[in-house]
Coordinates of C-alpha atoms and ligand atoms in Angstrom, one line a residue:
M1 CA -30.4 -34.0 -5.4
R2 CA -32.1 -31.4 -2.7
K3 CA -34.5 -29.2 -4.3
P4 CA -33.6 -26.0 -3.8
L5 CA -35.4 -23.9 -0.8
I6 CA -35.8 -19.9 -0.7
S7 CA -37.6 -18.8 2.2
A8 CA -38.4 -14.9 3.0
N9 CA -38.2 -13.9 6.3
W10 CA -39.8 -10.3 6.6
K11 CA -39.1 -10.1 10.8
M12 CA -41.2 -6.9 12.3
N13 CA -42.5 -5.4 8.9
K14 CA -45.3 -5.6 6.6
T15 CA -49.1 -4.9 7.8
I16 CA -52.1 -7.2 6.5
G17 CA -52.0 -4.5 3.8
E18 CA -48.9 -4.3 2.6
T19 CA -49.0 -8.4 2.6
E20 CA -51.6 -8.4 0.5
E21 CA -50.1 -6.0 -1.5
F22 CA -46.5 -8.0 -2.2
I23 CA -48.6 -11.6 -2.3
R24 CA -50.6 -10.3 -5.2
A25 CA -47.7 -8.4 -6.9
F26 CA -45.1 -11.6 -6.3
L27 CA -46.8 -14.6 -7.4
P28 CA -47.4 -13.8 -11.2
L29 CA -43.7 -13.6 -11.0
V30 CA -43.0 -16.6 -9.9
K31 CA -46.0 -18.5 -11.5
D32 CA -43.7 -20.4 -13.9
V33 CA -41.3 -21.7 -11.1
T34 CA -41.7 -25.6 -10.0
D35 CA -38.0 -26.7 -9.3
V36 CA -37.2 -23.9 -6.4
D37 CA -39.6 -24.2 -3.3
I38 CA -40.6 -21.2 -1.9
I39 CA -41.7 -19.8 1.6
I40 CA -43.0 -16.4 3.0
A41 CA -42.5 -15.9 6.3
P42 CA -44.8 -12.4 7.3
P43 CA -45.2 -11.5 11.1
F44 CA -48.2 -13.3 12.8
T45 CA -50.8 -10.9 12.2
S46 CA -50.9 -11.5 8.6
L47 CA -50.6 -14.9 8.2
S48 CA -54.2 -15.3 7.8
A49 CA -54.4 -13.1 5.1
A50 CA -51.0 -14.1 3.4
S51 CA -52.8 -18.0 3.6
G52 CA -56.1 -16.8 2.0
L53 CA -53.6 -15.4 -1.2
L54 CA -51.3 -18.7 -0.8
T55 CA -53.4 -21.4 -0.8
G56 CA -53.1 -23.4 -4.0
T57 CA -50.0 -21.6 -5.5
G58 CA -47.6 -24.2 -4.2
V59 CA -45.8 -21.1 -1.6
K60 CA -45.7 -22.6 1.4
L61 CA -46.5 -20.0 4.5
A62 CA -44.0 -19.8 7.7
A63 CA -44.0 -18.0 11.1
Q64 CA -41.1 -16.9 12.7
N65 CA -41.4 -18.1 15.9
V66 CA -43.3 -20.7 17.8
F67 CA -44.3 -21.2 21.8
Y68 CA -43.1 -24.6 23.6
E69 CA -46.5 -25.4 25.4
E70 CA -49.7 -26.1 23.5
K71 CA -52.0 -23.8 25.4
G72 CA -52.5 -22.2 28.8
A73 CA -51.6 -18.6 30.5
F74 CA -48.7 -17.3 28.6
T75 CA -49.6 -13.8 28.1
G76 CA -48.4 -13.0 24.4
E77 CA -47.3 -16.3 23.0
I78 CA -48.5 -18.4 19.9
S79 CA -49.1 -21.8 20.2
P80 CA -48.4 -24.6 17.4
A81 CA -52.4 -25.1 16.8
M82 CA -52.8 -21.5 16.3
L83 CA -50.5 -21.5 13.5
L84 CA -51.7 -24.4 12.2
A85 CA -55.4 -23.0 12.2
S86 CA -53.4 -19.7 10.4
G87 CA -52.8 -21.8 7.4
C88 CA -48.6 -21.9 8.6
S89 CA -46.7 -25.2 7.2
C90 CA -43.6 -23.9 8.6
V91 CA -42.3 -22.3 11.2
I92 CA -38.7 -20.4 11.8
I93 CA -36.7 -20.9 15.1
G94 CA -33.8 -19.8 17.2
H95 CA -33.3 -17.1 14.9
S96 CA -30.3 -15.0 15.9
E97 CA -32.4 -11.8 16.7
R98 CA -34.5 -13.9 18.6
R99 CA -31.4 -15.3 20.9
Q100 CA -30.2 -12.0 21.2
Y101 CA -33.1 -9.7 22.3
F102 CA -34.8 -12.5 23.3
H103 CA -32.7 -14.6 25.2
E104 CA -33.7 -17.4 23.7
T105 CA -31.4 -20.6 24.3
D106 CA -30.5 -23.3 22.6
E107 CA -32.6 -25.4 25.7
V108 CA -35.4 -23.2 24.6
V109 CA -34.9 -23.3 21.0
N110 CA -35.2 -27.6 21.5
K111 CA -38.3 -27.2 23.0
K112 CA -39.4 -25.2 20.6
I113 CA -38.8 -27.4 17.9
G114 CA -40.1 -30.8 19.9
T115 CA -43.4 -29.2 20.1
A116 CA -43.7 -27.8 16.3
R117 CA -42.9 -31.3 15.0
K118 CA -44.9 -33.1 17.5
N119 CA -47.6 -31.0 15.9
G120 CA -46.7 -31.7 12.4
L121 CA -44.8 -28.3 11.5
E122 CA -41.6 -28.4 9.4
V123 CA -38.9 -26.5 11.0
I124 CA -36.3 -24.0 9.9
L125 CA -33.7 -24.0 12.5
C126 CA -31.0 -21.3 12.4
I127 CA -27.6 -21.5 14.1
G128 CA -24.7 -19.3 13.0
E129 CA -21.6 -17.5 14.9
S130 CA -20.6 -13.7 15.7
L131 CA -18.3 -11.9 14.4
K132 CA -16.3 -12.4 17.3
E133 CA -16.4 -15.9 17.8
R134 CA -15.6 -16.2 13.9
E135 CA -12.3 -14.0 14.4
E136 CA -11.7 -16.0 17.6
N137 CA -11.5 -19.2 15.4
R138 CA -14.7 -20.5 17.3
T139 CA -16.9 -21.2 14.5
F140 CA -17.0 -24.5 14.4
G141 CA -17.0 -25.0 18.1
V142 CA -20.4 -22.4 17.9
L143 CA -21.9 -24.5 15.6
D144 CA -21.2 -27.8 17.2
G145 CA -23.1 -26.5 20.3
Q146 CA -25.9 -24.9 19.0
L147 CA -26.3 -27.8 16.8
S148 CA -26.0 -30.2 19.9
G149 CA -28.4 -28.0 22.1
S150 CA -31.3 -27.6 19.8
L151 CA -31.0 -30.9 18.3
K152 CA -30.9 -32.7 21.5
D153 CA -33.5 -35.9 21.5
L154 CA -34.7 -35.2 17.9
T155 CA -34.9 -37.0 14.9
L156 CA -34.1 -34.4 11.5
D157 CA -37.6 -35.0 10.1
G158 CA -39.0 -32.3 9.2
I159 CA -36.2 -30.1 9.8
T160 CA -34.3 -27.5 7.6
I161 CA -31.3 -26.0 8.7
A162 CA -30.3 -21.9 7.8
Y163 CA -26.7 -21.0 8.7
E164 CA -27.0 -17.7 9.7
P165 CA -23.2 -15.7 10.3
I166 CA -24.7 -13.0 12.5
W167 CA -22.1 -10.8 11.1
A168 CA -23.9 -11.0 7.7
I169 CA -27.1 -10.1 8.6
G170 CA -28.8 -7.1 7.6
T171 CA -25.1 -5.7 7.4
G172 CA -24.7 -5.9 3.4
R173 CA -21.5 -8.2 4.4
T174 CA -22.3 -11.2 2.7
A175 CA -20.4 -14.5 3.6
T176 CA -18.0 -15.6 0.6
K177 CA -19.9 -18.5 -0.9
E178 CA -15.9 -20.3 0.3
Q179 CA -16.8 -19.4 3.8
A180 CA -21.1 -20.5 3.4
N181 CA -19.8 -23.8 2.3
E182 CA -17.4 -24.4 4.5
A183 CA -19.9 -24.0 7.3
H184 CA -22.2 -25.8 5.8
S185 CA -20.2 -28.9 5.2
F186 CA -19.3 -28.6 9.0
I187 CA -22.8 -28.9 9.6
R188 CA -23.6 -31.5 6.9
G189 CA -20.7 -33.5 8.8
W190 CA -21.8 -33.4 12.0
L191 CA -25.5 -34.3 11.1
R192 CA -23.8 -37.6 9.9
K193 CA -22.2 -38.1 12.4
N194 CA -24.8 -37.5 15.0
K195 CA -28.6 -37.8 13.5
E196 CA -29.7 -40.1 10.5
S197 CA -30.7 -39.0 6.8
A198 CA -27.8 -36.0 6.7
D199 CA -27.8 -36.1 2.5
S200 CA -31.4 -35.1 2.2
I201 CA -31.3 -32.3 5.0
R202 CA -31.5 -28.5 3.1
I203 CA -28.7 -26.5 4.5
L204 CA -29.8 -22.8 3.8
Y205 CA -27.8 -19.4 4.3
G206 CA -28.9 -16.5 5.4
G207 CA -27.2 -13.0 5.7
S208 CA -27.4 -10.4 2.9
V209 CA -28.7 -12.3 0.3
T210 CA -29.2 -10.7 -2.8
P211 CA -30.4 -11.2 -6.6
E212 CA -26.9 -10.4 -7.5
N213 CA -25.2 -12.7 -4.9
V214 CA -27.4 -15.7 -5.0
A215 CA -26.7 -17.7 -8.1
S216 CA -23.0 -17.5 -7.0
L217 CA -24.2 -18.7 -3.5
M218 CA -25.8 -22.0 -4.6
S219 CA -23.3 -22.7 -7.1
E220 CA -21.3 -24.6 -3.6
P221 CA -22.2 -27.7 -3.5
D222 CA -23.7 -28.0 0.5
V223 CA -26.0 -24.9 -0.1
D224 CA -29.0 -25.9 -0.8
G225 CA -31.1 -22.4 -0.9
G226 CA -31.4 -19.1 1.5
L227 CA -33.1 -17.2 4.2
V228 CA -33.5 -13.8 3.1
G229 CA -34.8 -10.9 5.3
G230 CA -33.9 -7.8 3.7
A231 CA -33.9 -8.5 -0.1
S232 CA -37.4 -10.3 0.2
L233 CA -39.3 -7.1 0.9
K234 CA -39.8 -6.0 -2.5
P235 CA -41.5 -8.6 -5.0
D236 CA -39.3 -8.3 -7.5
S237 CA -36.3 -8.6 -5.6
F238 CA -37.4 -11.8 -3.8
A239 CA -38.8 -13.1 -7.4
K240 CA -35.2 -12.5 -8.7
I241 CA -33.4 -14.5 -5.9
V242 CA -36.3 -17.6 -6.5
T243 CA -35.4 -17.4 -9.9
G244 CA -31.7 -16.9 -9.0
A245 CA -31.8 -20.1 -7.0
R246 CA -32.2 -22.2 -10.0
Ligands
LIG1 P1 -31.2 -10.3 5.3 O1 -31.5 -11.4 7.0 O2 -31.3 -11.2 4.8 O3 -31.6 -8.9 5.6 O4 -29.3 -10.1 6.1 C1 -31.3 -12.6 6.9 C2 -32.1 -13.4 7.8 O5 -32.0 -12.8 9.5 O6 -32.5 -14.4 8.4

């Protein structure tokens, strides 16, 4: 049985003060939740403050990105060791916004996952097709290419996959639970064929997850949780998603 996992992805939102305010309001709302794993991914600048409040609570801390080199002359970049020292145990890699706005390729994503895993960070790898690709019936081909490129020469140890159809991100247009499960079961089939231990890997759905639709998405056999953007920015809404995932 795979334990449900719900992760917040705050993107470029919340100052240190706003982060602390969120966490202080959120923790009491989920204090009795032991059957869902919870992750929060604030921006880099809030990691240390968040870590101070989350330590000992069971809620894990993730970063939204990491660089693939360990240290050196890479102005503006953040290393795995810096994330670990800021209290992170996890990092989101390959989000479609990174691919779209910062030109991250599967090759870059692959290098980032390799360095993150080498340093002991767990990874949430994001993949997903655009609307055009879906309309041209290329969804499975796109997922296949992203999985092969991103996971090249890597084991699945410490990796969670997030299926995020780009057309559903921040649009309010959620994939139907059938569309989500179809993609998730394709992904699990791919992992089973090309890697090891696919049955224990969690596959999260991301794209306009809300308190209203989380239970329906979670009712599908291959949907193991959610990566939540917009609806994770308010403590009560994110707490409802966590409790709705049970
Ligand atoms: P959304 O974002 O929930 O706002 O659609 C999800 C994501 O990009 O991870």
